[in-house]
Short mmCIF file of C-alpha atoms in Angstrom, two decimals:
data_model
loop_
_atom_site.label_atom_id
_atom_site.label_comp_id
_atom_site.label_asym_id
_atom_site.label_seq_id
_atom_site.Cartn_x
_atom_site.Cartn_y
_atom_site.Cartn_z
CA MET A 1 22.03 -30.50 -60.52
CA GLU A 2 23.47 -27.35 -62.01
CA LEU A 3 23.86 -24.10 -60.09
CA HIS A 4 22.38 -21.20 -62.08
CA THR A 5 23.24 -17.56 -61.52
CA THR A 6 21.54 -14.44 -62.79
CA GLU A 7 20.62 -10.94 -61.69
CA ILE A 8 17.10 -9.64 -61.07
CA ASP A 9 16.61 -5.88 -60.68
CA GLY A 10 20.17 -5.50 -59.42
CA VAL A 11 20.04 -8.43 -56.97
CA ARG A 12 22.42 -11.36 -57.46
CA THR A 13 20.32 -14.51 -57.80
CA PHE A 14 21.17 -18.21 -57.43
CA TRP A 15 18.99 -21.22 -58.12
CA VAL A 16 19.06 -24.99 -58.48
CA GLU A 17 16.28 -26.98 -60.13
CA SER A 18 14.75 -29.24 -57.48
CA GLY A 19 11.84 -30.53 -59.53
CA ARG A 20 9.32 -29.59 -56.84
CA PRO A 21 5.90 -28.32 -57.92
CA THR A 22 6.17 -25.42 -55.47
CA LEU A 23 8.89 -22.81 -55.03
CA ARG A 24 11.05 -21.94 -52.05
CA ALA A 25 12.91 -18.63 -51.93
CA SER A 26 15.09 -16.65 -49.55
CA LEU A 27 15.95 -12.97 -49.87
CA MET A 28 19.09 -12.53 -47.78
CA PHE A 29 20.95 -9.40 -46.70
CA ARG A 30 24.41 -8.96 -45.23
CA GLY A 31 23.93 -7.63 -41.70
CA GLY A 32 23.10 -9.43 -38.48
CA MET A 33 23.41 -9.29 -34.73
CA ALA A 34 27.20 -8.98 -34.81
CA ASP A 35 26.89 -5.75 -36.84
CA GLU A 36 24.84 -3.98 -34.19
CA THR A 37 25.93 -2.26 -30.98
CA LEU A 38 24.48 -2.64 -27.51
CA PRO A 39 22.21 0.43 -27.98
CA THR A 40 21.01 -0.88 -31.39
CA CYS A 41 20.89 -4.56 -30.39
CA GLY A 42 17.60 -5.94 -31.73
CA TRP A 43 16.92 -3.32 -34.41
CA THR A 44 17.49 -5.66 -37.35
CA HIS A 45 15.25 -8.30 -35.77
CA LEU A 46 12.60 -5.64 -35.16
CA LEU A 47 12.70 -4.56 -38.82
CA GLU A 48 12.47 -8.20 -39.93
CA HIS A 49 9.31 -8.63 -37.83
CA LEU A 50 7.80 -5.39 -39.10
CA ALA A 51 8.52 -6.34 -42.72
CA LEU A 52 6.65 -9.65 -42.36
CA HIS A 53 3.82 -8.45 -40.14
CA GLY A 54 0.47 -9.34 -41.71
CA ARG A 55 1.96 -11.34 -44.59
CA GLU A 56 1.12 -14.77 -43.17
CA ARG A 57 -1.29 -16.88 -45.24
CA VAL A 58 -2.63 -20.41 -44.90
CA ASP A 59 -1.29 -21.34 -48.34
CA LEU A 60 2.02 -19.46 -48.08
CA ASP A 61 4.78 -20.27 -45.58
CA VAL A 62 6.50 -17.04 -44.53
CA ASN A 63 9.36 -16.70 -42.07
CA GLY A 64 12.39 -14.59 -41.26
CA SER A 65 15.56 -14.84 -39.21
CA VAL A 66 18.58 -12.84 -38.09
CA ASP A 67 21.84 -14.63 -37.28
CA LEU A 68 25.30 -13.27 -36.55
CA LEU A 69 26.00 -11.92 -40.04
CA VAL A 70 22.92 -12.40 -42.25
CA THR A 71 19.23 -11.47 -42.24
CA SER A 72 16.95 -13.77 -44.24
CA PHE A 73 13.35 -13.49 -45.47
CA ASP A 74 12.03 -16.93 -46.45
CA VAL A 75 8.90 -17.96 -48.35
CA HIS A 76 7.47 -21.20 -49.79
CA GLY A 77 4.38 -21.68 -51.93
CA GLU A 78 3.08 -21.50 -55.48
CA ALA A 79 5.49 -19.68 -57.80
CA GLY A 80 3.05 -16.85 -58.53
CA ASP A 81 2.37 -16.31 -54.82
CA VAL A 82 6.09 -16.30 -54.07
CA ALA A 83 6.66 -13.66 -56.76
CA GLU A 84 3.89 -11.43 -55.39
CA HIS A 85 5.21 -11.84 -51.84
CA LEU A 86 8.73 -10.80 -52.90
CA ARG A 87 7.39 -7.79 -54.80
CA ALA A 88 5.38 -6.61 -51.77
CA LEU A 89 8.22 -7.35 -49.34
CA THR A 90 10.83 -5.43 -51.32
CA THR A 91 8.42 -2.53 -51.76
CA TRP A 92 8.13 -2.35 -47.96
CA LEU A 93 11.89 -2.69 -47.45
CA ALA A 94 12.51 0.23 -49.82
CA ASP A 95 10.03 2.44 -47.95
CA PRO A 96 9.23 0.91 -44.54
CA ASP A 97 5.83 1.54 -42.96
CA LEU A 98 6.53 1.58 -39.22
CA SER A 99 2.98 2.17 -38.01
CA ASP A 100 3.06 -1.22 -36.22
CA LEU A 101 6.27 -0.38 -34.38
CA GLU A 102 4.86 -0.48 -30.85
CA HIS A 103 3.01 -3.74 -31.50
CA GLU A 104 6.07 -5.57 -32.83
CA ARG A 105 8.28 -4.07 -30.13
CA LYS A 106 6.02 -5.75 -27.55
CA VAL A 107 6.06 -9.03 -29.48
CA LEU A 108 9.86 -9.07 -29.47
CA ARG A 109 10.00 -8.27 -25.77
CA ALA A 110 7.76 -11.27 -25.17
CA GLU A 111 10.02 -13.39 -27.38
CA SER A 112 13.12 -12.23 -25.51
CA ALA A 113 11.51 -12.98 -22.15
CA ARG A 114 10.93 -16.62 -23.05
CA ARG A 115 14.15 -17.20 -24.98
CA GLY A 116 16.42 -17.67 -21.98
CA GLY A 117 20.18 -18.02 -22.07
CA SER A 118 22.34 -20.72 -23.60
CA ALA A 119 25.81 -22.15 -23.18
CA ALA A 120 26.75 -21.05 -26.71
CA ALA A 121 25.60 -17.46 -26.11
CA ASP A 122 27.59 -17.32 -22.87
CA ALA A 123 30.67 -18.53 -24.76
CA MET A 124 30.31 -15.69 -27.25
CA LEU A 125 29.84 -13.16 -24.43
CA TRP A 126 32.98 -14.24 -22.56
CA ARG A 127 35.00 -14.20 -25.80
CA TYR A 128 33.73 -10.95 -27.35
CA GLY A 129 32.04 -8.99 -24.58
CA ALA A 130 29.24 -6.53 -25.34
CA ARG A 131 30.09 -6.13 -29.02
CA GLY A 132 30.13 -8.15 -32.23
CA PRO A 133 29.24 -11.83 -31.75
CA GLY A 134 28.96 -11.29 -27.98
CA LEU A 135 25.69 -9.40 -28.47
CA VAL A 136 23.84 -12.72 -28.96
CA ALA A 137 23.92 -13.06 -25.16
CA TYR A 138 21.80 -9.92 -24.63
CA ASP A 139 18.00 -9.84 -24.79
CA GLU A 140 17.89 -7.13 -27.46
CA PRO A 141 18.10 -4.14 -25.07
CA GLY A 142 18.08 -1.68 -27.97
CA LEU A 143 14.38 -2.32 -28.61
CA THR A 144 13.37 0.34 -26.09
CA ARG A 145 15.25 3.12 -27.89
CA ALA A 146 14.38 2.16 -31.48
CA SER A 147 12.70 5.26 -32.91
CA VAL A 148 11.05 5.60 -36.32
CA ASP A 149 13.78 7.86 -37.66
CA ALA A 150 16.59 5.64 -36.40
CA LEU A 151 15.00 2.49 -37.84
CA LEU A 152 14.55 4.13 -41.24
CA VAL A 153 18.28 4.92 -41.35
CA HIS A 154 19.08 1.37 -40.22
CA ALA A 155 16.87 -0.12 -42.95
CA ALA A 156 18.22 2.16 -45.69
CA ARG A 157 21.76 0.97 -44.99
CA ARG A 158 20.96 -2.75 -45.04
CA PHE A 159 18.07 -3.47 -47.39
CA THR A 160 19.62 -2.50 -50.72
CA THR A 161 20.37 -4.27 -54.01
CA GLY A 162 24.13 -4.27 -53.47
CA ASN A 163 23.72 -5.87 -50.05
CA ALA A 164 21.28 -8.62 -51.10
CA VAL A 165 21.15 -12.04 -52.71
CA LEU A 166 18.13 -14.09 -53.77
CA CYS A 167 18.03 -17.90 -53.73
CA PHE A 168 15.48 -20.32 -55.25
CA ASP A 169 15.03 -24.08 -55.44
CA GLY A 170 13.71 -23.70 -58.96
CA PRO A 171 13.64 -21.19 -61.82
CA PRO A 172 12.74 -17.63 -60.77
CA PRO A 173 9.06 -16.88 -61.45
CA PRO A 174 8.40 -15.14 -64.78
CA GLY A 175 7.87 -11.42 -64.40
CA LEU A 176 9.37 -11.28 -60.90
CA SER A 177 9.93 -7.66 -59.85
CA LEU A 178 12.08 -6.52 -56.93
CA ARG A 179 11.66 -2.95 -55.65
CA LEU A 180 14.74 -2.52 -53.48
CA ARG A 181 16.72 0.70 -53.39
CA SER A 182 20.21 0.66 -54.84
CA GLY A 183 23.08 0.61 -52.38
CA GLU A 184 26.47 -0.79 -51.47
CA ALA A 185 27.40 -4.03 -49.75
CA LEU A 186 27.98 -4.02 -46.00
CA LEU A 187 31.52 -5.26 -45.51
CA THR A 188 32.28 -8.01 -43.01
CA GLN A 189 34.40 -6.72 -40.14
CA ALA A 190 36.74 -9.01 -38.22
CA ALA A 191 35.41 -9.73 -34.74
CA THR A 192 37.62 -8.42 -31.91
CA PRO A 193 37.99 -10.75 -28.90
CA CYS A 194 38.43 -9.45 -25.37
CA GLY A 195 41.93 -9.37 -23.97
CA GLN A 196 41.54 -11.96 -21.19
CA PRO A 197 44.21 -14.63 -20.61
CA LEU A 198 43.65 -17.93 -22.45
CA PRO A 199 43.07 -20.82 -21.99
CA GLY A 200 40.35 -19.73 -19.59
CA ALA A 201 37.25 -20.96 -17.82
CA TYR A 202 34.16 -19.24 -16.50
CA VAL A 203 30.96 -20.11 -14.66
CA GLY A 204 28.21 -20.82 -17.20
CA PRO A 205 24.78 -22.47 -16.96
CA ASP A 206 24.47 -24.90 -14.06
CA ASP A 207 23.38 -27.83 -16.23
CA ALA A 208 25.86 -27.72 -19.12
CA VAL A 209 29.47 -27.64 -20.22
CA CYS A 210 30.74 -25.80 -23.30
CA LEU A 211 34.20 -25.52 -24.80
CA SER A 212 34.99 -23.06 -27.57
CA GLY A 213 37.95 -21.75 -29.52
CA LEU A 214 38.95 -19.85 -32.63
CA VAL A 215 39.80 -21.86 -35.74
CA ARG A 216 40.67 -21.23 -39.36
CA ARG A 217 37.68 -21.70 -41.63
CA SER A 218 38.32 -25.09 -43.20
CA ALA A 219 36.98 -28.60 -43.66
CA ALA A 220 39.40 -29.79 -40.97
CA SER A 221 37.87 -27.40 -38.43
CA THR A 222 34.32 -28.57 -39.08
CA ALA A 223 35.57 -32.17 -38.92
CA LEU A 224 37.08 -31.38 -35.51
CA GLY A 225 33.70 -30.15 -34.28
CA ARG A 226 32.07 -33.44 -35.23
CA CYS A 227 34.93 -35.38 -33.57
CA LEU A 228 34.44 -33.42 -30.34
CA GLN A 229 30.70 -34.07 -30.41
CA ARG A 230 31.21 -37.80 -30.86
CA ARG A 231 33.75 -38.01 -28.04
CA LEU A 232 31.58 -36.01 -25.65
CA ALA A 233 28.70 -38.34 -26.51
CA THR A 234 30.89 -41.37 -25.80
CA ARG A 235 32.18 -40.05 -22.45
CA LEU A 236 29.10 -38.34 -21.09
CA ARG A 237 26.17 -40.24 -22.58
CA HIS A 238 27.23 -43.76 -23.55
CA GLU A 239 29.73 -44.37 -20.72
CA ALA A 240 28.55 -42.13 -17.86
CA GLY A 241 24.85 -41.97 -18.71
CA GLY A 242 24.69 -38.37 -17.52
CA SER A 243 24.02 -36.43 -20.73
CA TYR A 244 21.35 -36.61 -23.39
CA ALA A 245 22.42 -34.46 -26.33
CA PRO A 246 26.08 -33.46 -26.82
CA TRP A 247 26.39 -30.96 -29.66
CA ASP A 248 28.79 -28.94 -31.78
CA ALA A 249 28.49 -25.66 -33.69
CA TYR A 250 30.60 -23.65 -36.12
CA HIS A 251 30.07 -19.90 -36.56
CA PRO A 252 32.11 -17.83 -39.05
CA VAL A 253 33.03 -14.49 -37.48
CA GLY A 254 35.29 -13.14 -40.23
CA ALA A 255 36.68 -13.88 -43.66
CA ASP A 256 39.15 -16.48 -42.35
CA THR A 257 38.06 -17.19 -38.77
CA ALA A 258 35.26 -19.10 -37.08
CA VAL A 259 34.28 -19.93 -33.52
CA LEU A 260 34.08 -23.68 -32.96
CA LEU A 261 31.93 -24.82 -30.04
CA ALA A 262 31.10 -28.19 -28.53
CA GLY A 263 29.16 -28.99 -25.39
CA ALA A 264 26.66 -31.12 -23.57
CA ASP A 265 23.89 -31.04 -21.01
CA LEU A 266 24.95 -32.52 -17.65
CA MET A 267 23.17 -34.35 -14.87
CA PRO A 268 24.15 -33.20 -11.33
CA GLU A 269 26.55 -36.11 -10.72
CA LEU A 270 28.69 -35.11 -13.72
CA ARG A 271 28.89 -31.39 -13.03
CA PRO A 272 31.93 -31.47 -10.70
CA LYS A 273 33.93 -33.15 -13.52
CA ALA A 274 32.82 -30.74 -16.26
CA VAL A 275 36.12 -28.94 -16.79
CA SER A 276 38.32 -32.03 -16.54
CA VAL A 277 36.16 -34.01 -18.99
CA ALA A 278 35.97 -31.20 -21.55
CA ARG A 279 39.70 -30.54 -21.44
CA SER A 280 40.65 -34.23 -21.52
CA VAL A 281 38.53 -34.81 -24.63
CA LEU A 282 40.30 -31.96 -26.42
CA GLN A 283 43.75 -32.97 -25.16
CA GLU A 284 43.25 -36.57 -26.32
CA LEU A 285 42.53 -35.29 -29.82
CA MET A 286 45.64 -33.08 -29.67
CA ARG A 287 47.82 -36.02 -28.62
CA SER A 288 46.44 -38.84 -30.74
CA GLY A 289 44.02 -37.27 -33.18
CA PRO A 290 41.18 -39.20 -34.76
CA THR A 291 41.97 -42.45 -36.52
CA SER A 292 42.33 -42.53 -40.28
CA GLN A 293 39.19 -44.64 -40.41
CA GLU A 294 37.19 -42.09 -38.41
CA VAL A 295 38.34 -39.25 -40.69
CA ALA A 296 37.50 -41.26 -43.80
CA GLU A 297 34.05 -42.19 -42.49
CA ASP A 298 33.37 -38.58 -41.51
CA ALA A 299 34.35 -37.38 -45.00
CA ALA A 300 32.14 -40.04 -46.57
CA VAL A 301 29.14 -38.66 -44.67
CA VAL A 302 29.93 -35.14 -45.89
CA VAL A 303 30.19 -36.37 -49.49
CA ARG A 304 26.98 -38.37 -49.19
CA ASN A 305 25.06 -35.37 -47.86
CA TYR A 306 26.34 -33.11 -50.64
CA ARG A 307 25.55 -35.71 -53.31
CA ASP A 308 22.03 -36.34 -51.98
CA PRO A 309 19.59 -34.93 -54.60
CA PHE A 310 17.32 -33.75 -51.79
CA ASN A 311 20.09 -31.42 -50.56
CA GLN A 312 21.17 -30.06 -53.95
CA PRO A 313 19.12 -26.83 -53.71
CA GLY A 314 21.22 -25.98 -50.66
CA ARG A 315 24.02 -25.14 -53.09
CA ALA A 316 22.11 -22.01 -54.10
CA TRP A 317 21.80 -20.92 -50.46
CA ALA A 318 25.45 -21.73 -49.71
CA SER A 319 26.60 -19.76 -52.75
CA GLY A 320 24.37 -16.80 -51.95
CA ARG A 321 25.59 -16.65 -48.37
CA ALA A 322 29.21 -16.93 -49.49
CA VAL A 323 28.80 -13.95 -51.82
CA LEU A 324 27.28 -11.90 -49.00
CA LEU A 325 30.35 -12.64 -46.90
CA ASP A 326 32.75 -11.48 -49.65
CA GLU A 327 33.65 -15.03 -50.70
CA GLU A 328 33.52 -17.06 -53.89
CA THR A 329 30.42 -19.01 -54.85
CA VAL A 330 30.41 -22.59 -53.63
CA ASP A 331 31.85 -25.15 -56.04
CA VAL A 332 30.60 -28.53 -54.86
CA GLU A 333 33.53 -30.43 -56.32
CA ASP A 334 35.97 -28.16 -54.46
CA VAL A 335 34.05 -28.67 -51.21
CA LEU A 336 34.04 -32.44 -51.61
CA ARG A 337 37.69 -32.52 -52.59
CA GLU A 338 38.66 -30.54 -49.48
CA ALA A 339 36.55 -32.82 -47.25
CA GLU A 340 38.15 -35.95 -48.70
CA GLN A 341 41.67 -34.54 -48.30
CA VAL A 342 41.36 -33.90 -44.54
CA THR A 343 43.91 -35.96 -42.59
CA PRO A 344 44.16 -36.83 -38.88
CA ASP A 345 47.06 -34.36 -38.63
CA ASP A 346 44.83 -31.58 -40.00
CA VAL A 347 42.30 -32.28 -37.24
CA VAL A 348 45.07 -32.31 -34.62
CA GLU A 349 46.26 -28.89 -35.82
CA ALA A 350 42.70 -27.54 -35.59
CA ALA A 351 42.48 -28.94 -32.03
CA ARG A 352 45.66 -27.06 -31.15
CA ASP A 353 44.10 -23.86 -32.49
CA VAL A 354 41.13 -24.42 -30.21
CA HIS A 355 43.35 -25.11 -27.20
CA ARG A 356 45.38 -21.93 -27.73
CA THR A 357 42.18 -19.88 -27.56
CA LEU A 358 40.16 -22.20 -25.31
CA LEU A 359 37.29 -21.03 -23.15
CA VAL A 360 35.41 -23.57 -21.01
CA GLY A 361 32.00 -22.72 -19.60
CA ALA A 362 31.29 -24.93 -16.60
CA PRO A 363 28.62 -25.26 -13.89
CA ARG A 364 29.20 -23.53 -10.57
CA ALA A 365 29.67 -26.98 -9.02
CA ALA A 366 32.62 -27.81 -11.28
CA ARG A 367 35.94 -28.44 -9.56
CA ARG A 368 38.50 -25.72 -10.24
CA ASP A 369 41.52 -26.63 -12.34
CA ASP A 370 44.47 -24.45 -11.32
CA SER A 371 46.20 -25.01 -14.67
CA ILE A 372 43.59 -22.83 -16.39
CA THR A 373 42.74 -19.19 -15.68
CA TRP A 374 39.33 -18.75 -14.08
CA LEU A 375 37.64 -15.60 -15.31
CA ASP A 376 35.07 -13.60 -13.41
CA ALA A 377 33.56 -10.13 -13.43
CA THR A 378 35.81 -8.70 -10.70
CA ARG A 379 39.15 -6.96 -11.00
CA PRO A 380 41.81 -5.99 -8.46
CA ALA A 381 40.71 -2.84 -6.65
CA GLY A 382 42.40 0.14 -8.22
CA THR A 383 43.46 3.51 -6.92
CA THR A 384 40.60 5.39 -8.56
CA SER A 385 40.34 8.93 -7.24
CA GLY A 386 37.11 10.86 -7.36
CA GLU A 387 33.88 11.39 -5.46
CA ARG A 388 33.23 8.57 -3.01
CA PHE A 389 29.90 7.18 -1.83
CA ARG A 390 29.40 4.76 1.05
CA ALA A 391 26.81 2.03 1.40
CA LEU A 392 23.74 2.72 3.51
CA ASP A 393 24.58 -0.54 5.28
CA HIS A 394 27.93 0.89 6.45
CA PRO A 395 29.69 -0.09 8.69
CA VAL A 396 28.43 -3.65 8.07
CA ASP A 397 28.97 -3.20 4.33
CA ARG A 398 32.18 -1.25 3.78
CA SER A 399 31.85 -1.10 -0.02
CA VAL A 400 32.59 2.23 -1.67
CA ILE A 401 31.63 3.60 -5.08
CA THR A 402 34.15 5.98 -6.58
CA VAL A 403 33.05 8.14 -9.51
CA SER A 404 35.54 10.05 -11.62
CA ASP A 405 35.38 11.52 -15.11
CA GLY A 406 36.89 8.37 -16.60
CA ARG A 407 35.90 5.48 -14.35
CA VAL A 408 33.21 4.13 -12.05
CA GLU A 409 34.39 1.58 -9.49
CA VAL A 410 32.60 -0.38 -6.78
CA ALA A 411 35.20 -1.71 -4.36
CA GLY A 412 34.87 -4.02 -1.39
CA GLY A 413 38.07 -5.32 0.13
CA ASP A 414 40.77 -6.04 -2.45
CA GLN A 415 38.32 -6.78 -5.31
CA ALA A 416 36.29 -4.36 -7.40
CA ARG A 417 33.94 -4.06 -10.31
CA ALA A 418 34.93 -1.22 -12.58
CA VAL A 419 33.96 0.30 -15.91
CA ASP A 420 36.19 2.64 -17.88
CA LEU A 421 33.84 5.21 -19.37
CA ALA A 422 35.99 5.66 -22.49
CA ARG A 423 35.10 2.04 -23.36
CA LEU A 424 31.45 2.19 -22.33
CA ALA A 425 29.16 0.05 -24.52
CA GLY A 426 25.89 1.12 -22.92
CA ALA A 427 24.05 2.02 -19.73
CA PHE A 428 20.79 0.35 -18.70
CA ALA A 429 18.58 2.98 -17.06
CA PHE A 430 15.58 1.99 -14.92
CA PRO A 431 12.85 4.53 -14.09
CA ASP A 432 13.46 3.95 -10.34
CA GLY A 433 17.02 5.28 -10.71
CA GLY A 434 18.91 2.01 -11.02
CA ARG A 435 21.78 2.05 -13.50
CA THR A 436 23.93 -0.74 -14.95
CA LEU A 437 27.04 0.33 -16.84
CA VAL A 438 28.45 -2.15 -19.39
CA ASP A 439 31.86 -1.78 -21.00
CA GLN A 440 32.91 -3.21 -24.36
CA ASP A 441 34.36 -6.34 -22.75
CA GLY A 442 31.04 -7.05 -21.06
CA TYR A 443 32.14 -6.06 -17.53
CA THR A 444 29.36 -4.38 -15.58
CA VAL A 445 28.86 -2.07 -12.63
CA ALA A 446 25.35 -2.00 -11.16
CA VAL A 447 24.49 1.16 -9.25
CA GLU A 448 21.34 1.11 -7.13
CA PRO A 449 20.80 4.54 -5.52
CA THR A 450 18.63 2.86 -2.88
CA LEU A 451 21.74 1.17 -1.46
CA TRP A 452 24.05 4.20 -1.20
CA ARG A 453 24.23 7.34 0.88
CA ASN A 454 23.32 10.37 -1.20
CA GLY A 455 21.98 7.94 -3.81
CA GLY A 456 20.20 10.67 -5.75
CA VAL A 457 23.44 12.62 -6.11
CA LEU A 458 25.23 9.42 -7.15
CA ARG A 459 22.69 8.79 -9.92
CA GLU A 460 23.02 12.38 -11.17
CA ARG A 461 26.82 12.10 -11.27
CA ILE A 462 26.67 8.91 -13.34
CA ASP A 463 23.97 10.19 -15.71
CA ALA A 464 26.08 13.26 -16.42
CA LEU A 465 28.98 11.04 -17.53
CA VAL A 466 27.03 8.82 -19.96
CA ALA A 467 26.51 9.99 -23.55
CA PRO A 468 22.77 10.11 -24.43
CA GLN A 469 23.21 7.71 -27.36
CA LEU A 470 24.48 5.03 -24.95
CA VAL A 471 21.49 5.17 -22.59
CA LEU A 472 19.19 2.14 -22.77
CA PRO A 473 15.83 2.91 -21.12
CA MET A 474 14.47 -0.17 -19.36
CA GLU A 475 10.95 -1.20 -18.44
CA PRO A 476 9.78 -0.32 -14.88
CA ARG A 477 10.70 -2.93 -12.31
CA ASP A 478 8.36 -4.39 -9.75
CA PRO A 479 9.00 -2.45 -6.50
CA GLN A 480 9.91 -5.76 -4.87
CA GLU A 481 12.77 -6.15 -7.37
CA VAL A 482 14.44 -2.86 -6.40
CA PRO A 483 17.28 -3.68 -3.95
CA ARG A 484 16.95 -2.33 -0.42
CA PRO A 485 19.42 -2.12 2.48
CA LYS A 486 19.67 -5.42 4.34
CA VAL A 487 20.89 -4.06 7.68
CA THR A 488 18.22 -2.58 9.97
CA PRO A 489 18.62 1.02 11.19
CA ALA A 490 18.85 -0.31 14.75
CA GLU A 491 21.79 -2.54 13.81
CA ARG A 492 23.56 0.32 12.02
CA TRP A 493 23.15 2.63 15.03
CA ARG A 494 24.32 -0.10 17.41
CA LEU A 495 27.54 -0.48 15.44
CA ARG A 496 28.00 3.28 15.18
CA LEU A 497 27.46 3.66 18.92
CA ARG A 498 30.10 1.02 19.55
CA GLY A 499 32.49 3.04 17.39
CA ALA A 500 31.47 6.26 19.12
CA ILE A 501 32.16 4.78 22.54
CA ARG A 502 35.61 3.76 21.36
CA ALA A 503 36.15 7.28 20.04
CA TRP A 504 34.97 8.88 23.31
CA TRP A 505 37.56 6.83 25.20
CA VAL A 506 40.36 7.38 22.70
CA ALA A 507 39.95 11.15 22.40
CA PRO A 508 39.93 12.09 26.12
CA VAL A 509 42.69 9.64 27.00
CA GLY A 510 44.91 10.73 24.13
CA PHE A 511 44.42 14.46 24.55
CA GLY A 512 44.45 14.13 28.36
CA ALA A 513 47.86 12.47 28.29
CA LEU A 514 49.14 15.15 25.96
CA GLY A 515 47.74 17.90 28.21
CA MET A 516 49.34 16.50 31.36
CA LEU A 517 52.68 16.30 29.59
CA VAL A 518 52.44 19.93 28.50
CA HIS A 519 51.28 21.07 31.99
CA ALA A 520 54.09 19.19 33.70
CA THR A 521 56.76 20.69 31.50
CA SER A 522 55.46 24.24 31.11
CA GLY A 523 52.90 24.87 33.81
CA LEU A 524 50.33 26.09 31.25
CA ASN A 525 46.58 25.53 31.76
CA VAL A 526 45.70 23.30 28.78
CA LEU A 527 42.10 22.40 29.79
CA PRO A 528 40.44 24.66 27.13
CA VAL A 529 42.73 23.29 24.45
CA PHE A 530 41.97 19.73 25.61
CA VAL A 531 38.19 20.23 25.44
CA PHE A 532 38.32 22.02 22.09
CA SER A 533 40.56 19.38 20.52
CA THR A 534 38.33 16.56 21.74
CA VAL A 535 35.24 18.19 20.23
CA ILE A 536 37.02 18.71 16.90
CA PHE A 537 38.17 15.07 16.90
CA LEU A 538 34.69 13.70 17.56
CA GLY A 539 33.12 16.00 14.99
CA ALA A 540 35.57 14.85 12.35
CA TRP A 541 34.91 11.20 13.26
CA TYR A 542 31.14 11.65 13.01
CA ARG A 543 31.40 13.46 9.67
CA ARG A 544 33.65 10.72 8.27
CA ASP A 545 31.32 7.96 9.45
CA SER A 546 28.14 9.61 8.17
CA ARG A 547 29.28 10.31 4.60
#
């Protein structure tokens, strides 16, 4: 089947004749989750919902989606109905009606609440933090601050002719009219990973293992993903019987780079071995590679799928997406030639790329492997200077928050959680005063005024340091969810009294000994000085302990 290209009202259009009596179409735009920021996370999804609100029909399948780099509006039905839908949709995209904003905002909150996390999303978060591809791990916190004016600007930048492609599985309907505004393409920016040491491991979902790494975009890299999936299935499902559905995924994050992921669900008995199994599967491929027969059989499946007449319309979608990502249109013969030319050595080289940038997400029960760096959210306690706040549970809890113009640090012992304000990605703000600061690498500091002395002052200090455009208003929490001190007042006073008793003994004995020495050597009456010094000492101790 031949790939046809044309242009309709300034929009690049691709189609392949499928022979179906109905018509399927997708209007796609460059711009997805990875192009947002933490404060705007969810805006593109919100606009997609608003654009399709009320367009559902029994005889017309309508859907939309937002992935890392592309937003797609999909429709399937009679050709005339598809044409009318696209005309109405593009009219809306050129001049959005946001009167249903509050309704769709609530719908998306409900969707986020039921979505839950995933091993793949965690992998993106640990690799990229609270920016770019890492934003897939957040439940669209920007929804609360999406205003009409801000959404109109967001839509005007994305939904334009120069930033769109249109794909069909048949000839475009006669008389099709698209009403998009003119505009430029949104360029694909290279994703910036965090600076943590690699290979690394982190605690992920309790029932899964996930390994991920950066690879060059190539047929060998996608072949590696399928090899990893098959080997995980062999080890964890067929041999151990402790996994149901090992998987692999491949996500382009730049013109030349993709994130390759592979993982599996795990029964409890396999969780302690999660890291060792994942690493051994990858290391076996690095040492021995797949067999020539396995590579040939894998390529044959790729060729068969591309040659299948049922899949031929997918060429239009693949070409359209490639153009959006600043690439050449897909030539099937080139794709098949590359797949057939993959060798075991090519797969081994891709496995080495993964290992150099490896992150393993493992259950909490997984045994630690000292040959890999274990990542967590803490950092060595620094020497941050600034205003200090003690816990209400002091002296049981000796944690201290230090707030300076450039840093907020919560330290307990030799470990700390800290956020550098120059790299702040956003600040979640709860009506009860709770604040969670998130930096660009995804590190967080949670500040609950209810847990700290002078908590109201602490909240004011932090609010004054956060730029308004980075504040993410959150929904009110149930009062039971707001953290409270765990130590009873009676217990705190008992511990303070114990310290006071020690101080009462130390001060008189120390100053008494000093006074006797002075009296013996000089004959001076030092009793007033002794009493005054003791009072000053105890006052200073009480002030220090009550801050």
